[in-house]
Amino acid sequence: MAAPMFFCVVVTVTIVKLLLIPSYRSTDFEVHRNWLAITHSKPVSQWYYEDTSEWTLDYPPLFAWFEFLLSHVAKYFDPAMLKVTNLNYASFATVLFQRLSVIVSDLLLVYAVYECCQCVQVMGKKNSPQLLSQPMFVLAVLLLWNFGLLIVDHIHFQYNGFLTGLKLLSIARILQRRHLEGAFWFSLLLNFKHIYLYIAPAYFIYLLRAHCFTRSNRDGRVQWTSLSLLNLFGLGVVVLEVFAISFGPFIAMGQLGQVLSRLFPVKRGLVHAYWAPNFWALYNIADKAATAVAVRAKLLSPDDITQATMTGGLVQEYTHNALPTISPLVTVILTLAAMMPALVHLWRRPCTPRDFLRCLVLCAFASFLFGYHVHEKAIILIIIPLSLLAVESRQDGQVFLLLSTCGHLSLFPLLFTQAETPSKVCLMLMFSLFAFMALGSLHGSSKRRPYCLPLLSPVETAYIIGLVLLQLYCSLGHHALGLTTRLPFLPLMLTSVYCALGVMGSWLKFYFTTLTSVQHLKQS
Amino acid sequence: MDTRFGTLCTAVVFAVFVRWAVSLNSYSGMGKPPMYGDYEAQRHWMEITTSLPLKQWYFNGTDNDLLYWGLDYPPLTAYHMWLCGKVAGWINPDWTALFASHGYESYEHKLFMRYSVLIGDIVIYIPAVLLYCFLQKKLSHLQKVLLSCVLLLFPGLIIIDYGHFQYNSISLGLTLWAVIAISHGHEVIGSAAFMLALCYKQMSLYHAMPFFCYLLGKCWEQRWKKGFVSLCCIGVSVLATFTFVWLPFLTEKDLFLQVVHRIFPVARGVFEDKVSNFWCSLSVVVKFRNFMSQEGLLSLCLATTLLGLVPSSLDLLFRPSIAKFKLALVNSSLVFFLFSFQVHEKSILLPALPVCLLLPWRPFTSTWFLTIATFSMLPLLIKDGLVIATLVTSVLFIIAVELGLQGVSSDPTIGCPVCMWSSKNLPWLPHRMFFYVVKSAFYASLMGALFLGLLSVVIPPPSSLPDLWPVLISVYSCLHFIGFTLYYHIVQLMAPGAKETTAQKAKKTQ
């Protein structure tokens, strides 16, 4: 891809971000403003103790330092936003500064995407005259115009852009087989936002397997004697150094326990107020159905049912009636169990960076599907690395189209204000139209079925059409039928359950292709 | 799904997205009692038209205070407002309650108003632009998509309609439908569409002269009998459209005269606020309001406007062609903007529409003009709090032109008749020099605009000269517009007529 084209993609998406400045902002805006204030006006020792606002600092130390840096620019915009007691302060200058800080910090994402585009491996078509058939261009658009990142960062307000940038940078370094740099960027990332622990197992196994063990046996198994202590030592130094810089001061001050208790609060419920489209959404709905059946069959008396369950999402604590209630430990075990085949698969092969990428996607999938109190925004963690695979192979392209459509649609309830509806619909349409067109023309449509979306099978096409119909019902039909007062949560529940089916489906499909790819390797 | 259709959809969705994102900003007069702004004017018209019988719409009365945003647009606007008002009243009666709703502002109401603009745009303007682009035979599919995307991204119209709040896309869209119909030989439909535009907004008169001259010239060219018949058809279509729209107001003479009086407010000043037209710029140096009466000014404006219209109109009348027609639309509306009476800064959108149509042939000068046109409205947009949106959409537009049409980097001398003439007849001139001079003039002009804009946003004007920045901006833009008027006149006058083009083609084939 020519550099000017990349530049144009960057500039246009930046303009889109600038246009979104006056959009609705969630409470996360106030969260980050409060963190600016805390880091600016309190000594480091107070950062993790300060609780004037309910939005206490609950990101790892490096993110706090990042806010500290930002606050020194912020004072030139509006010093009033840096007062801890100035709760819910949102002057025009504050909004402008915070929005611009997200847009500017996205430059790291831009650089990382550029690096990733250089790593794309595709035979043949690399310099096709048609823009839509150039994998690098397609990848750049899929990553930079990612619908989830755009709405979560630039409407809802968060800093996922530059964090994703760090992640992509570490992936790019690993794809270039610069393992130590990859490890460095990833440990940096972990110290910015600990949600990326979800994908840490993939890093751990891959770096151990490919960096510390230098040789494989004939059959692809690891050669245990080839452990390079030097490599292991180097890796350990890089990772521990980052952690030491980040957590060191707090350990020295004896605050580690306090910091960790802020980072991992355990008082939340199994599902978020709005169910993320994962396994637990299906579990909850199964519970509801089972409860209804049990009440009919007189196995359960209506008095035993906690009424909160029927409002479906109003309360955070969720008690199951017919099915067993899930404890955090169960979710951890299930998550690890879901990751295990992928990790074992990665370990037992002379693994390439692409195997690592697949394993990373599977780890993200497992934590999203089975994790405790998962937020729907975590779907971005899966979609972003999957984009890299989608431009390289047809099968992954299929999974990507299915997953990105239903995953992004499940983000719709995040923006519930009416004025944002056209924005999100337009952005989603643009992204999906582009993804379908680009991946369709990239992977050729030799066996193009009539009446099907590009790359998708009839069942998947029907699923996507159902998704559109469901969305129409939720945004128009439900209100028109006058059910808004009687069943206020039905649209949200339908959306998350329907999307959960799609996410589960794409997970199984992706797992299947990953585990069966051994045969492809042997054949070739 | 077809890729061709997909790219088109993506482009249109992007254009809609930009429109909606701009509409999230504030509107004119937001939270500024007692008069508010154009947003309140439109809302007030919805209130008036739905609450009062049609005969009272344009009359001052106990229920209708004409001094508070009295209806001063032609009937089609009133009908449109009636329709919107009916929907508004159905959603929430408070929005259109007589008197009680004055200055009504709420989150939902703003949404409703923004949607009403978007719907008008999607129904009338956007399809017209798409049709215009897809009827350009020489372009490939991708070029057509890119061209329509560029045309849809013209910032001036987006900012005024979705930021400031007006329904310009309807009248301009109707004009565009008329241009499309006439360029493809459907003169009857075209003249009816233009009549509708006129009945929606009297400002469309800026475009009337070229329509008249082109249609008359076309009929003149045909054989006597056929020409007369087509002239009659056009006349019938114009009169029928006019009668159809104005029917309820034609029943009484007083009623009709009152509407006309409201539409053409000769009693108002020669220009509103600071307009980048000739009179406003001149008034910086010559305080002609001190020694000329209102009537004197009115006749002076009329005389200069008519005089300015003569060259382009006569040229179009005697050598009609589609290319000349579009250029004459630019020229006539620019002359109106520069010299006529009661000009608003937003009226620059009228010349901007035909300049948009010239984009594929003269991307460089058109981009220049359109950017300055947006810039000329800056004082108004600063007042409305739309500075960021203006800047961002303008940059987006310039990038879109560069990407879609290779406009800014293209050779500005291409298609410029003066350059062609001079390179043929004056070969000793350094033409490459000329190319660089124009290029640097373009960038210098943009930098100047940026600088002035920055000044007016950042630095408060000296207390003795509170209007310093708006005046500087309007003089700066006015100088540009005068230059563009001359340029487009030269281009039009030197362009060959339809007959000459066919003669040349015939020669070539021989």
Short mmCIF file of C-alpha atoms in Angstrom, two decimals, chain A residues 4-5 8 11-12 14-16 18-24 92 96 130 132 145 417-427 429-430 432-434 436-437 441 448 452-454, chain B residues 1-26 107-108 111 115 118 142 385 388-389 392-393 395-397 399-400 403:
data_model
loop_
_atom_site.label_atom_id
_atom_site.label_comp_id
_atom_site.label_asym_id
_atom_site.label_seq_id
_atom_site.Cartn_x
_atom_site.Cartn_y
_atom_site.Cartn_z
CA PRO A 4 -0.26 8.49 0.75
CA MET A 5 -3.26 6.15 0.81
CA CYS A 8 -5.58 9.56 3.73
CA VAL A 11 -6.68 11.88 8.09
CA THR A 12 -10.27 10.98 7.24
CA THR A 14 -9.22 11.74 12.44
CA ILE A 15 -11.74 14.12 10.91
CA VAL A 16 -14.53 11.74 11.86
CA LEU A 18 -13.07 15.53 15.48
CA LEU A 19 -16.65 15.68 14.21
CA LEU A 20 -17.75 13.50 17.11
CA ILE A 21 -16.48 15.98 19.73
CA PRO A 22 -19.96 17.34 20.62
CA SER A 23 -21.43 13.85 21.01
CA TYR A 24 -22.85 12.35 24.17
CA PHE A 92 -16.23 23.46 26.87
CA LEU A 96 -12.27 19.81 24.07
CA GLN A 130 -7.97 -2.02 -7.22
CA LEU A 132 -10.27 -2.94 -2.29
CA TRP A 145 -12.05 2.68 11.26
CA THR A 417 -29.16 8.57 23.75
CA GLN A 418 -31.41 9.33 20.80
CA ALA A 419 -29.13 11.87 19.17
CA GLU A 420 -26.39 9.26 18.80
CA THR A 421 -28.60 6.75 16.98
CA PRO A 422 -27.90 8.09 13.47
CA SER A 423 -24.19 8.41 14.25
CA LYS A 424 -23.84 4.83 15.39
CA VAL A 425 -26.01 3.44 12.62
CA CYS A 426 -24.01 5.33 9.97
CA LEU A 427 -20.63 4.34 11.41
CA LEU A 429 -23.10 0.69 8.17
CA MET A 430 -19.90 2.20 6.79
CA SER A 432 -19.80 -3.30 7.74
CA LEU A 433 -20.31 -2.32 4.10
CA PHE A 434 -16.59 -1.82 3.74
CA PHE A 436 -18.08 -7.13 3.41
CA MET A 437 -17.01 -5.50 0.14
CA SER A 441 -13.14 -8.89 -3.20
CA ARG A 448 -20.23 -17.06 -5.06
CA CYS A 452 -25.75 -14.71 0.08
CA LEU A 453 -23.55 -12.08 1.59
CA PRO A 454 -19.92 -12.25 0.45
CA MET B 1 -24.02 -7.61 -2.81
CA ASP B 2 -22.56 -5.70 -5.68
CA THR B 3 -19.32 -3.85 -4.98
CA ARG B 4 -20.41 -0.99 -7.21
CA PHE B 5 -23.59 -0.51 -5.25
CA GLY B 6 -21.69 -0.99 -2.01
CA THR B 7 -19.21 1.81 -2.69
CA LEU B 8 -22.05 4.15 -3.56
CA CYS B 9 -23.88 3.26 -0.35
CA THR B 10 -20.75 3.79 1.72
CA ALA B 11 -20.23 7.22 0.17
CA VAL B 12 -23.82 8.28 0.83
CA VAL B 13 -23.78 6.92 4.38
CA PHE B 14 -20.56 8.84 5.00
CA ALA B 15 -22.17 12.05 3.73
CA VAL B 16 -25.18 11.46 5.99
CA PHE B 17 -22.87 10.76 8.91
CA VAL B 18 -21.02 14.05 8.43
CA ARG B 19 -24.33 15.88 8.27
CA TRP B 20 -25.57 14.28 11.46
CA ALA B 21 -22.31 14.84 13.30
CA VAL B 22 -22.51 18.54 12.45
CA SER B 23 -26.08 18.64 13.67
CA LEU B 24 -24.94 17.63 17.15
CA ASN B 25 -23.53 21.14 17.49
CA SER B 26 -25.46 24.17 18.62
CA TYR B 107 -33.32 17.94 23.54
CA GLU B 108 -36.17 16.14 21.77
CA LEU B 111 -33.67 16.19 17.45
CA TYR B 115 -34.36 15.11 11.54
CA LEU B 118 -32.13 15.49 7.18
CA LEU B 142 -15.70 4.92 -9.17
CA GLY B 385 -20.49 28.25 18.04
CA ILE B 388 -14.66 23.60 15.00
CA ALA B 389 -17.28 21.99 12.79
CA VAL B 392 -13.10 20.25 10.24
CA THR B 393 -15.62 19.98 7.42
CA VAL B 395 -10.47 20.36 5.71
CA LEU B 396 -12.48 17.25 4.94
CA PHE B 397 -13.83 18.88 1.78
CA ILE B 399 -9.07 16.40 1.18
CA ALA B 400 -12.10 14.87 -0.54
CA LEU B 403 -8.60 12.43 -3.30
#
